[in-house]
Amino acid sequence: MYDFSLQLLLAVFAVFILTCLGYGLLRLRALRADAAEEYADRTATKPATVRGVSEAEFTRLYVNSFAPRWAFYLAAGCLIAIVLSPVALTLIPAIYDQIWRATGAHDWAGRGGYVFMFTVFFGVVAFGALPAFVLARLHHIRAPEPFTHALASARGEPIPEDTGWRRRPKWARRVRPDTDVDADGGSDTGRKDSADGSAGGGDGGGSD
């Protein structure tokens, strides 16, 4: 029963790894085709944007900027976790036995108990979390620069300033006249004045 469950788990991991790798490779192929079309379009319509940049260099920058790096890192993390699992299942019980004997070899903490199973379970999780943390750091540190910046550097131009939308700071209050309120207030005041005037006019006519 346990052997079948282990084989099934390994099969699921293998399918997941192959799926990530297959998706990543297909996306790379599609990106190369997109880069060729983009380069041809820029050469015809916007030649200044690719001035001094060869098609091979443009393709490399394009693919590096838009490649699905997460798919390859995820596949590598799963593969490392599978490789480290037998090591973890060997080292963790051995270290646990040493600590168990050094603390008095209590029956309630022996192999097969909840303490032992708890230690093995979270020890294996820690063995998988450590390479995941390392790969996540590498994915962040080795992130490529934006494509527009890389293309500007390839042309020998300064990196363009970021003119995208930025969140307004809390201390920067937005000051603008509320024309709707003023218009409504003015119209209300005008209606009130006209009403008062008409009322006054009626009284004046009566007195005359």
Coordinates of C-alpha atoms in Angstrom, one line a residue:
M1 CA 0.0 0.0 0.0
Y2 CA 2.7 2.4 1.0
D3 CA 4.9 1.5 -2.0
F4 CA 2.0 2.2 -4.3
S5 CA 1.3 5.6 -2.7
L6 CA 4.9 6.5 -3.0
Q7 CA 5.0 5.6 -6.6
L8 CA 1.8 7.5 -7.3
L9 CA 3.3 10.6 -5.5
L10 CA 6.5 10.3 -7.6
A11 CA 4.4 10.0 -10.8
V12 CA 2.4 13.1 -9.9
F13 CA 5.7 15.1 -9.3
A14 CA 7.2 13.8 -12.5
V15 CA 4.1 14.8 -14.5
F16 CA 4.2 18.2 -12.9
I17 CA 7.9 18.7 -13.6
L18 CA 7.4 17.7 -17.3
T19 CA 4.4 20.0 -17.6
C20 CA 6.4 23.0 -16.3
L21 CA 9.4 22.2 -18.6
G22 CA 7.1 21.6 -21.6
Y23 CA 5.2 24.9 -21.0
G24 CA 8.5 26.8 -20.6
L25 CA 10.0 25.4 -23.8
L26 CA 6.9 26.1 -25.8
R27 CA 6.7 29.6 -24.5
L28 CA 10.4 30.2 -25.4
R29 CA 9.7 29.0 -29.0
A30 CA 6.7 31.3 -29.3
L31 CA 8.7 34.2 -27.9
R32 CA 11.4 33.8 -30.5
A33 CA 8.8 33.9 -33.2
D34 CA 7.2 37.0 -31.7
A35 CA 10.7 38.6 -31.5
A36 CA 11.3 38.0 -35.2
E37 CA 8.0 39.6 -36.1
E38 CA 8.5 42.5 -33.7
Y39 CA 12.0 43.2 -35.1
A40 CA 10.7 43.1 -38.7
D41 CA 7.9 45.5 -37.8
R42 CA 10.2 47.9 -35.9
T43 CA 12.7 47.9 -38.8
A44 CA 9.9 48.9 -41.2
T45 CA 7.9 51.3 -39.1
K46 CA 10.2 52.4 -36.2
P47 CA 13.8 52.0 -37.3
A48 CA 15.1 54.3 -34.6
T49 CA 14.0 51.9 -31.9
V50 CA 16.4 49.1 -33.2
R51 CA 19.2 51.3 -34.5
G52 CA 22.5 49.5 -34.0
V53 CA 20.8 46.3 -32.7
S54 CA 21.0 43.1 -34.7
E55 CA 18.1 40.7 -34.9
A56 CA 20.0 38.1 -32.9
E57 CA 20.6 40.6 -30.1
F58 CA 17.0 41.8 -30.2
T59 CA 15.7 38.3 -30.0
R60 CA 18.0 37.5 -27.0
L61 CA 16.8 40.6 -25.2
Y62 CA 13.2 39.9 -26.0
V63 CA 13.3 36.3 -24.8
N64 CA 15.2 37.1 -21.7
S65 CA 12.7 39.8 -20.7
F66 CA 9.6 37.9 -21.3
A67 CA 10.6 34.3 -20.7
P68 CA 8.5 32.2 -18.2
R69 CA 11.4 31.8 -15.7
W70 CA 9.0 30.7 -13.0
A71 CA 8.3 27.5 -14.9
F72 CA 11.9 26.4 -14.9
Y73 CA 12.5 27.4 -11.3
L74 CA 9.4 25.5 -10.2
A75 CA 10.5 22.4 -12.0
A76 CA 14.0 22.7 -10.5
G77 CA 12.5 23.1 -7.0
C78 CA 10.3 20.0 -7.4
L79 CA 13.2 18.0 -8.7
I80 CA 15.5 19.0 -5.8
A81 CA 12.7 18.2 -3.3
I82 CA 12.4 14.7 -4.8
V83 CA 16.2 14.1 -4.7
L84 CA 16.4 15.4 -1.1
S85 CA 13.4 13.4 0.2
P86 CA 15.4 10.0 0.7
V87 CA 18.2 11.9 2.4
A88 CA 15.7 13.6 4.7
L89 CA 14.0 10.3 5.5
T90 CA 17.3 8.8 6.4
L91 CA 18.9 11.6 8.4
I92 CA 15.9 12.8 10.4
P93 CA 15.1 9.5 12.0
A94 CA 18.8 8.9 12.8
I95 CA 19.1 12.3 14.4
Y96 CA 15.8 11.8 16.2
D97 CA 17.0 8.5 17.7
Q98 CA 20.2 10.1 19.0
I99 CA 18.2 12.9 20.7
W100 CA 15.6 10.4 22.0
R101 CA 18.3 8.2 23.7
A102 CA 20.1 11.3 25.1
T103 CA 16.9 12.5 26.7
G104 CA 16.1 9.2 28.5
A105 CA 14.4 7.1 25.7
H106 CA 10.9 7.6 27.0
D107 CA 8.3 5.2 25.6
W108 CA 5.9 8.0 24.6
A109 CA 8.5 9.5 22.3
G110 CA 9.7 6.3 20.6
R111 CA 9.3 5.5 17.0
G112 CA 5.8 5.1 15.9
G113 CA 4.5 7.8 18.3
Y114 CA 3.0 11.1 17.5
V115 CA 6.2 13.0 18.4
F116 CA 8.2 10.9 16.0
M117 CA 5.8 11.3 13.2
F118 CA 5.5 15.0 13.8
T119 CA 9.2 15.4 13.7
V120 CA 9.6 13.4 10.5
F121 CA 6.8 15.2 8.7
F122 CA 7.9 18.7 9.4
G123 CA 11.6 17.7 9.0
V124 CA 10.8 16.6 5.4
V125 CA 8.8 19.8 4.8
A126 CA 11.8 21.8 6.0
F127 CA 14.1 19.9 3.6
G128 CA 11.8 20.9 0.8
A129 CA 11.3 24.5 2.0
L130 CA 15.0 25.3 2.2
P131 CA 15.7 24.8 -1.6
A132 CA 12.4 26.5 -2.4
F133 CA 13.7 29.6 -0.4
V134 CA 17.0 29.5 -2.2
L135 CA 15.4 29.2 -5.6
A136 CA 13.0 32.0 -4.9
R137 CA 15.9 34.3 -3.9
L138 CA 17.7 33.4 -7.1
H139 CA 14.6 34.0 -9.1
H140 CA 14.3 37.5 -7.6
I141 CA 18.0 38.4 -7.7
R142 CA 18.5 37.3 -11.3
A143 CA 15.3 38.9 -12.6
P144 CA 16.1 40.6 -16.0
E145 CA 15.6 44.3 -16.5
P146 CA 12.5 45.6 -18.4
F147 CA 12.6 45.1 -22.1
T148 CA 12.5 48.9 -22.8
H149 CA 15.5 49.4 -20.6
A150 CA 17.5 46.5 -22.1
L151 CA 16.7 47.8 -25.6
A152 CA 17.8 51.3 -24.8
S153 CA 21.1 50.0 -23.3
A154 CA 21.7 47.9 -26.4
R155 CA 21.3 51.1 -28.5
G156 CA 23.7 52.9 -26.3
E157 CA 21.1 55.3 -24.9
P158 CA 20.3 56.2 -21.3
I159 CA 17.7 54.1 -19.6
P160 CA 14.3 55.9 -20.0
E161 CA 12.7 57.3 -16.9
D162 CA 9.7 55.4 -15.5
T163 CA 6.7 57.5 -16.4
G164 CA 4.1 55.0 -15.3
W165 CA 1.3 55.5 -12.9
R166 CA 2.4 56.0 -9.3
R167 CA 0.2 55.9 -6.2
R168 CA -0.4 59.3 -4.7
P169 CA 1.2 59.7 -1.3
K170 CA -1.2 60.1 1.7
W171 CA 0.3 63.4 2.6
A172 CA -0.3 64.9 -0.9
R173 CA -3.9 66.1 -0.7
R174 CA -5.7 66.6 -4.0
V175 CA -6.9 70.1 -4.3
R176 CA -9.4 71.0 -7.0
P177 CA -12.6 73.0 -7.0
D178 CA -15.8 71.1 -6.7
T179 CA -17.7 72.7 -9.6
D180 CA -20.7 70.5 -9.2
V181 CA -21.4 71.7 -5.7
D182 CA -20.7 75.3 -6.6
A183 CA -23.1 75.1 -9.5
D184 CA -25.8 73.4 -7.5
G185 CA -25.3 75.9 -4.7
G186 CA -25.4 78.8 -7.1
S187 CA -28.5 77.6 -8.7
D188 CA -30.1 77.0 -5.4
T189 CA -29.2 80.5 -4.3
G190 CA -30.5 82.0 -7.5
R191 CA -33.8 80.1 -7.1
K192 CA -34.0 81.3 -3.5
D193 CA -33.3 84.9 -4.5
S194 CA -35.8 84.8 -7.3
A195 CA -38.4 83.4 -5.0
D196 CA -37.7 86.1 -2.4
G197 CA -37.8 88.7 -5.1
S198 CA -41.1 87.5 -6.4
A199 CA -42.5 87.4 -2.9
G200 CA -41.3 90.9 -2.2
G201 CA -42.6 92.1 -5.5
G202 CA -46.0 90.8 -4.7
D203 CA -46.0 92.5 -1.4
G204 CA -44.9 95.7 -3.0
G205 CA -47.6 95.5 -5.5
G206 CA -50.1 95.0 -2.8
S207 CA -48.9 98.1 -0.9
D208 CA -49.0 100.2 -4.0

